[in-house]
Amino acid sequence: MSFINDFLASWREYRRPGYYEKFDYAWTMSIDLDRCTGCEACVTACQAENNLPIVGEDEFAKGREMQWIRIERYWEGEYPNVKLGFIPMLCQHCDAAPCETVCPVSATYHNQDGLNAQIYNRCIGTRSCAVYCPYEVRYFNYNNHHWDAPLDEQLNPDVSVREKGVMEKCTFCIQRIRQAKDQAKDDGRRRVRDGEVQPACVQTCPAEALVFGDRNDAESQVSQSMNHPRAYHVLEELNTDPSVVYLKKVGSNAG
Amino acid sequence: MAISIVPTLRVLKPAALIVGVAFVGLIFGYWANAAFTTGSYNTLYPAPGPEQPINFSHRVHAGDYQIECLYCHTEARRSTSAGVPAVSKCAGCHQLVVPERPQIRMVLEYWENQEPIPWVKVHDLPDFVYFSHKRHVLAGVECQTCHGPVETMDVVSRMAPNQMGQCLTCHKEHQVEFGLDCLTCHK
């Protein structure tokens, strides 16, 4: 029972606003919408890195697609004065995440690094978290997916292949964070340097619209973009306190 | 006007049935969990080791001749996986040491054909577990903690539970930083 008490204590602790200041890391991503061209390179990179299945046309029509990061398109105005805006949408790793409170088995919880964790082998597939998520970024495995040879050879061994009946979502590429921490430990460093961890989407973005880092480090690139006047959170009025910061698109072309 | 409880009960009957069945299920589930988890836990180990392509004896190598684990499993201190040694490592000694024995001749045959020996994995963790040999070896964890007394085994079998309970107990005991966080071991 003491284990449950420990768990509850840390669960409460990590849900307190500003909890992260006393921990090492608070992983944050900033997305500059002025730079985003909507090329979907991040979507492809995520697909390859995180063993995401290609669900196929039929499943997609049923709304069962799998994209941990997706590009949402917003059209504004009437033809010919149309403005187009893109917004990459991924798990916001909210500090006050609605999905965490509803999981009956605590398969999703907040950890000390400010990550909204999803533990696949604990998940029983109630899908309540997907219902509560205001960003609609949780994806459910309605089927067991398979990869035809030789595609199964390219599966990432550092990421588990999810089974039917399990919820999944963006992890901020936890395998890369773990590897960077491992490297830092080997080098005898206490902390991971800024820019050392790059999730697949950040690494691949040709316009460098996506920046990943630690907001506890005031010098980091992501801390600076957080203080930018264009910075905002999506659906800020819901008080979910997301870890993904968007920089608003401005100017005559702004959508 | 008399107020009867009967109509209310009539409505509640299916609900009561569902709750009742669920309650019985809960009790049964709890009992089954308590009664059988320990049982299945025990059947996982000690388990007889699988048959290997070559009758390699850890007792002779690690026990009698006192060869370090890390001499052959060199990757254990550099990589997440401990790895099995390449055939060249076997051949390196055995081209000189007792090359005439039939089992050794089989090894050298693999070496001459430049083929890997198809060893069978004994300690296989599930796909969703991240375990780094490097971190544990560098932290000074004995190989025997998880692999059992391999230096006494002719055929390697699982002699330690290697389940989540063992990981958590050890992490707790040694006060590993964030050692109880799920993402430390799950991926």
mmCIF file of N, CA, C and O in Angstrom, chain A residues 2-3 6 23-24 109 111-112 115 117 119-122 157-161 174 178 182 185-186 190, chain B residues 77-78 80 127-130 132 134-135 138 164 168 172 176-178 180-187:
data_model
loop_
_atom_site.group_PDB
_atom_site.id
_atom_site.type_symbol
_atom_site.label_atom_id
_atom_site.label_comp_id
_atom_site.label_asym_id
_atom_site.label_seq_id
_atom_site.Cartn_x
_atom_site.Cartn_y
_atom_site.Cartn_z
ATOM 1 N N SER A 2 2.064 1.126 0.540
ATOM 2 C CA SER A 2 2.916 2.315 0.607
ATOM 3 C C SER A 2 3.263 2.779 -0.807
ATOM 4 O O SER A 2 3.448 3.971 -1.050
ATOM 5 N N PHE A 3 3.312 1.824 -1.731
ATOM 6 C CA PHE A 3 3.617 2.180 -3.105
ATOM 7 C C PHE A 3 2.511 3.056 -3.683
ATOM 8 O O PHE A 3 2.762 4.044 -4.368
ATOM 9 N N ASP A 6 2.872 6.481 -2.235
ATOM 10 C CA ASP A 6 3.955 7.200 -2.917
ATOM 11 C C ASP A 6 3.469 7.738 -4.241
ATOM 12 O O ASP A 6 3.731 8.887 -4.600
ATOM 13 N N PHE A 23 12.448 20.567 -10.188
ATOM 14 C CA PHE A 23 12.997 19.392 -10.852
ATOM 15 C C PHE A 23 13.973 19.822 -11.942
ATOM 16 O O PHE A 23 14.097 21.002 -12.263
ATOM 17 N N ASP A 24 14.671 18.843 -12.500
ATOM 18 C CA ASP A 24 15.731 19.166 -13.446
ATOM 19 C C ASP A 24 15.201 19.759 -14.741
ATOM 20 O O ASP A 24 15.715 20.737 -15.234
ATOM 21 N N TYR A 109 -0.161 9.784 -16.735
ATOM 22 C CA TYR A 109 0.139 10.566 -15.539
ATOM 23 C C TYR A 109 1.216 11.573 -15.909
ATOM 24 O O TYR A 109 1.781 11.532 -17.000
ATOM 25 N N ASN A 111 4.936 13.154 -15.206
ATOM 26 C CA ASN A 111 6.161 12.795 -14.493
ATOM 27 C C ASN A 111 6.973 14.039 -14.173
ATOM 28 O O ASN A 111 6.586 15.157 -14.514
ATOM 29 N N GLN A 112 8.104 13.829 -13.514
ATOM 30 C CA GLN A 112 8.852 14.962 -12.970
ATOM 31 C C GLN A 112 9.483 15.821 -14.049
ATOM 32 O O GLN A 112 9.910 16.928 -13.769
ATOM 33 N N LEU A 115 6.472 15.656 -18.511
ATOM 34 C CA LEU A 115 5.930 14.893 -19.622
ATOM 35 C C LEU A 115 4.620 14.251 -19.213
ATOM 36 O O LEU A 115 4.487 13.760 -18.101
ATOM 37 N N ALA A 117 2.886 11.222 -19.520
ATOM 38 C CA ALA A 117 3.311 9.878 -19.906
ATOM 39 C C ALA A 117 2.121 9.006 -20.239
ATOM 40 O O ALA A 117 1.048 9.147 -19.649
ATOM 41 N N ILE A 119 1.540 4.944 -20.466
ATOM 42 C CA ILE A 119 2.163 3.640 -20.267
ATOM 43 C C ILE A 119 1.274 2.604 -20.941
ATOM 44 O O ILE A 119 0.189 2.290 -20.465
ATOM 45 N N TYR A 120 1.782 2.056 -22.042
ATOM 46 C CA TYR A 120 0.932 1.229 -22.909
ATOM 47 C C TYR A 120 0.495 -0.054 -22.227
ATOM 48 O O TYR A 120 -0.652 -0.480 -22.367
ATOM 49 N N ASN A 121 1.384 -0.687 -21.500
ATOM 50 C CA ASN A 121 1.010 -1.981 -20.939
ATOM 51 C C ASN A 121 0.092 -1.838 -19.733
ATOM 52 O O ASN A 121 -0.473 -2.811 -19.268
ATOM 53 N N ARG A 122 -0.076 -0.609 -19.271
ATOM 54 C CA ARG A 122 -1.011 -0.403 -18.178
ATOM 55 C C ARG A 122 -2.394 -0.025 -18.698
ATOM 56 O O ARG A 122 -3.402 -0.138 -18.002
ATOM 57 N N PRO A 157 13.500 0.005 -32.651
ATOM 58 C CA PRO A 157 13.538 -0.910 -31.500
ATOM 59 C C PRO A 157 13.396 -0.198 -30.162
ATOM 60 O O PRO A 157 13.116 -0.835 -29.155
ATOM 61 N N ASP A 158 13.602 1.116 -30.133
ATOM 62 C CA ASP A 158 13.505 1.852 -28.876
ATOM 63 C C ASP A 158 12.079 2.262 -28.545
ATOM 64 O O ASP A 158 11.840 2.876 -27.508
ATOM 65 N N VAL A 159 11.156 1.985 -29.434
ATOM 66 C CA VAL A 159 9.763 2.349 -29.199
ATOM 67 C C VAL A 159 8.943 1.074 -29.308
ATOM 68 O O VAL A 159 9.131 0.300 -30.245
ATOM 69 N N SER A 160 8.049 0.853 -28.333
ATOM 70 C CA SER A 160 7.282 -0.381 -28.397
ATOM 71 C C SER A 160 6.229 -0.284 -29.491
ATOM 72 O O SER A 160 5.699 0.792 -29.778
ATOM 73 N N VAL A 161 5.923 -1.428 -30.076
ATOM 74 C CA VAL A 161 4.858 -1.505 -31.065
ATOM 75 C C VAL A 161 3.568 -1.746 -30.307
ATOM 76 O O VAL A 161 3.448 -2.724 -29.581
ATOM 77 N N ILE A 174 10.395 10.232 -26.090
ATOM 78 C CA ILE A 174 10.997 9.892 -24.803
ATOM 79 C C ILE A 174 12.274 9.085 -24.963
ATOM 80 O O ILE A 174 13.213 9.221 -24.180
ATOM 81 N N ARG A 178 15.722 10.078 -23.197
ATOM 82 C CA ARG A 178 16.390 9.094 -22.350
ATOM 83 C C ARG A 178 17.842 8.898 -22.791
ATOM 84 O O ARG A 178 18.757 8.819 -21.971
ATOM 85 N N ASP A 182 21.226 9.692 -20.768
ATOM 86 C CA ASP A 182 22.211 8.629 -20.633
ATOM 87 C C ASP A 182 23.586 9.150 -21.008
ATOM 88 O O ASP A 182 24.576 8.902 -20.312
ATOM 89 N N LYS A 185 24.963 11.442 -18.423
ATOM 90 C CA LYS A 185 25.469 10.685 -17.285
ATOM 91 C C LYS A 185 26.838 10.104 -17.589
ATOM 92 O O LYS A 185 27.737 10.128 -16.752
ATOM 93 N N ASP A 186 26.999 9.585 -18.803
ATOM 94 C CA ASP A 186 28.283 9.002 -19.193
ATOM 95 C C ASP A 186 29.387 10.050 -19.214
ATOM 96 O O ASP A 186 30.526 9.766 -18.862
ATOM 97 N N ARG A 190 25.722 16.867 -15.226
ATOM 98 C CA ARG A 190 24.503 16.749 -14.460
ATOM 99 C C ARG A 190 23.278 16.915 -15.367
ATOM 100 O O ARG A 190 22.280 16.270 -15.222
ATOM 101 N N ARG B 77 28.812 -3.213 -20.861
ATOM 102 C CA ARG B 77 29.169 -1.946 -20.212
ATOM 103 C C ARG B 77 29.112 -0.775 -21.185
ATOM 104 O O ARG B 77 29.402 0.347 -20.816
ATOM 105 N N ARG B 78 28.809 -1.028 -22.452
ATOM 106 C CA ARG B 78 28.790 0.050 -23.431
ATOM 107 C C ARG B 78 27.430 0.277 -24.046
ATOM 108 O O ARG B 78 27.199 1.290 -24.697
ATOM 109 N N THR B 80 22.952 -0.823 -24.343
ATOM 110 C CA THR B 80 21.763 -1.239 -23.610
ATOM 111 C C THR B 80 21.679 -2.756 -23.556
ATOM 112 O O THR B 80 21.210 -3.313 -22.576
ATOM 113 N N ASP B 127 8.672 -6.323 -24.928
ATOM 114 C CA ASP B 127 8.958 -5.244 -25.859
ATOM 115 C C ASP B 127 8.803 -3.862 -25.208
ATOM 116 O O ASP B 127 9.488 -2.921 -25.573
ATOM 117 N N PHE B 128 7.905 -3.765 -24.228
ATOM 118 C CA PHE B 128 7.608 -2.442 -23.663
ATOM 119 C C PHE B 128 8.549 -2.052 -22.526
ATOM 120 O O PHE B 128 8.323 -1.045 -21.870
ATOM 121 N N VAL B 129 9.561 -2.863 -22.292
ATOM 122 C CA VAL B 129 10.485 -2.569 -21.193
ATOM 123 C C VAL B 129 11.789 -2.027 -21.757
ATOM 124 O O VAL B 129 12.348 -2.586 -22.698
ATOM 125 N N TYR B 130 12.242 -0.924 -21.194
ATOM 126 C CA TYR B 130 13.556 -0.399 -21.531
ATOM 127 C C TYR B 130 14.500 -0.789 -20.413
ATOM 128 O O TYR B 130 14.283 -0.400 -19.267
ATOM 129 N N SER B 132 18.679 -0.895 -19.655
ATOM 130 C CA SER B 132 20.010 -0.605 -20.156
ATOM 131 C C SER B 132 21.027 -1.365 -19.335
ATOM 132 O O SER B 132 21.184 -1.119 -18.138
ATOM 133 N N LYS B 134 24.203 -1.111 -19.697
ATOM 134 C CA LYS B 134 25.277 -0.174 -19.412
ATOM 135 C C LYS B 134 25.076 0.531 -18.070
ATOM 136 O O LYS B 134 25.956 0.550 -17.218
ATOM 137 N N ARG B 135 23.858 1.101 -17.894
ATOM 138 C CA ARG B 135 23.572 1.850 -16.667
ATOM 139 C C ARG B 135 23.747 0.976 -15.431
ATOM 140 O O ARG B 135 24.276 1.397 -14.420
ATOM 141 N N LEU B 138 27.563 -0.191 -14.950
ATOM 142 C CA LEU B 138 28.385 0.930 -14.482
ATOM 143 C C LEU B 138 28.016 1.326 -13.066
ATOM 144 O O LEU B 138 28.831 1.868 -12.326
ATOM 145 N N MET B 164 8.626 -6.878 -12.767
ATOM 146 C CA MET B 164 8.583 -5.486 -12.353
ATOM 147 C C MET B 164 8.815 -5.322 -10.854
ATOM 148 O O MET B 164 9.458 -4.365 -10.417
ATOM 149 N N LEU B 168 11.457 -2.751 -9.093
ATOM 150 C CA LEU B 168 11.019 -1.684 -8.196
ATOM 151 C C LEU B 168 11.643 -1.835 -6.817
ATOM 152 O O LEU B 168 12.046 -0.846 -6.201
ATOM 153 N N LYS B 172 13.990 0.943 -5.256
ATOM 154 C CA LYS B 172 13.595 1.571 -3.999
ATOM 155 C C LYS B 172 14.703 1.446 -2.968
ATOM 156 O O LYS B 172 15.037 2.399 -2.272
ATOM 157 N N VAL B 176 17.179 4.986 -6.240
ATOM 158 C CA VAL B 176 17.516 5.472 -7.579
ATOM 159 C C VAL B 176 16.713 6.746 -7.846
ATOM 160 O O VAL B 176 15.526 6.817 -7.519
ATOM 161 N N GLU B 177 17.378 7.736 -8.414
ATOM 162 C CA GLU B 177 16.695 9.001 -8.682
ATOM 163 C C GLU B 177 15.586 8.769 -9.705
ATOM 164 O O GLU B 177 15.851 8.288 -10.821
ATOM 165 N N PHE B 178 14.387 9.114 -9.339
ATOM 166 C CA PHE B 178 13.198 8.904 -10.171
ATOM 167 C C PHE B 178 13.094 7.439 -10.610
ATOM 168 O O PHE B 178 12.601 7.155 -11.687
ATOM 169 N N LEU B 180 11.217 5.176 -9.561
ATOM 170 C CA LEU B 180 9.866 4.619 -9.557
ATOM 171 C C LEU B 180 8.993 5.257 -10.633
ATOM 172 O O LEU B 180 7.819 4.934 -10.755
ATOM 173 N N ASP B 181 9.548 6.167 -11.393
ATOM 174 C CA ASP B 181 8.786 6.774 -12.488
ATOM 175 C C ASP B 181 8.587 5.729 -13.586
ATOM 176 O O ASP B 181 9.522 5.023 -13.946
ATOM 177 N N CYS B 182 7.368 5.631 -14.093
ATOM 178 C CA CYS B 182 7.068 4.592 -15.094
ATOM 179 C C CYS B 182 7.973 4.718 -16.315
ATOM 180 O O CYS B 182 8.430 3.728 -16.876
ATOM 181 N N LEU B 183 8.218 5.989 -16.731
ATOM 182 C CA LEU B 183 8.980 6.193 -17.964
ATOM 183 C C LEU B 183 10.457 5.863 -17.813
ATOM 184 O O LEU B 183 11.196 5.888 -18.782
ATOM 185 N N THR B 184 10.900 5.564 -16.574
ATOM 186 C CA THR B 184 12.280 5.140 -16.405
ATOM 187 C C THR B 184 12.508 3.798 -17.094
ATOM 188 O O THR B 184 13.563 3.565 -17.671
ATOM 189 N N CYS B 185 11.507 2.930 -17.008
ATOM 190 C CA CYS B 185 11.676 1.584 -17.568
ATOM 191 C C CYS B 185 10.731 1.288 -18.731
ATOM 192 O O CYS B 185 10.971 0.350 -19.478
ATOM 193 N N HIS B 186 9.648 2.006 -18.835
ATOM 194 C CA HIS B 186 8.703 1.694 -19.926
ATOM 195 C C HIS B 186 8.897 2.653 -21.078
ATOM 196 O O HIS B 186 9.212 3.818 -20.884
ATOM 197 N N LYS B 187 8.711 2.130 -22.260
ATOM 198 C CA LYS B 187 8.935 2.968 -23.431
ATOM 199 C C LYS B 187 7.722 2.927 -24.344
ATOM 200 O O LYS B 187 6.877 2.085 -24.209
#
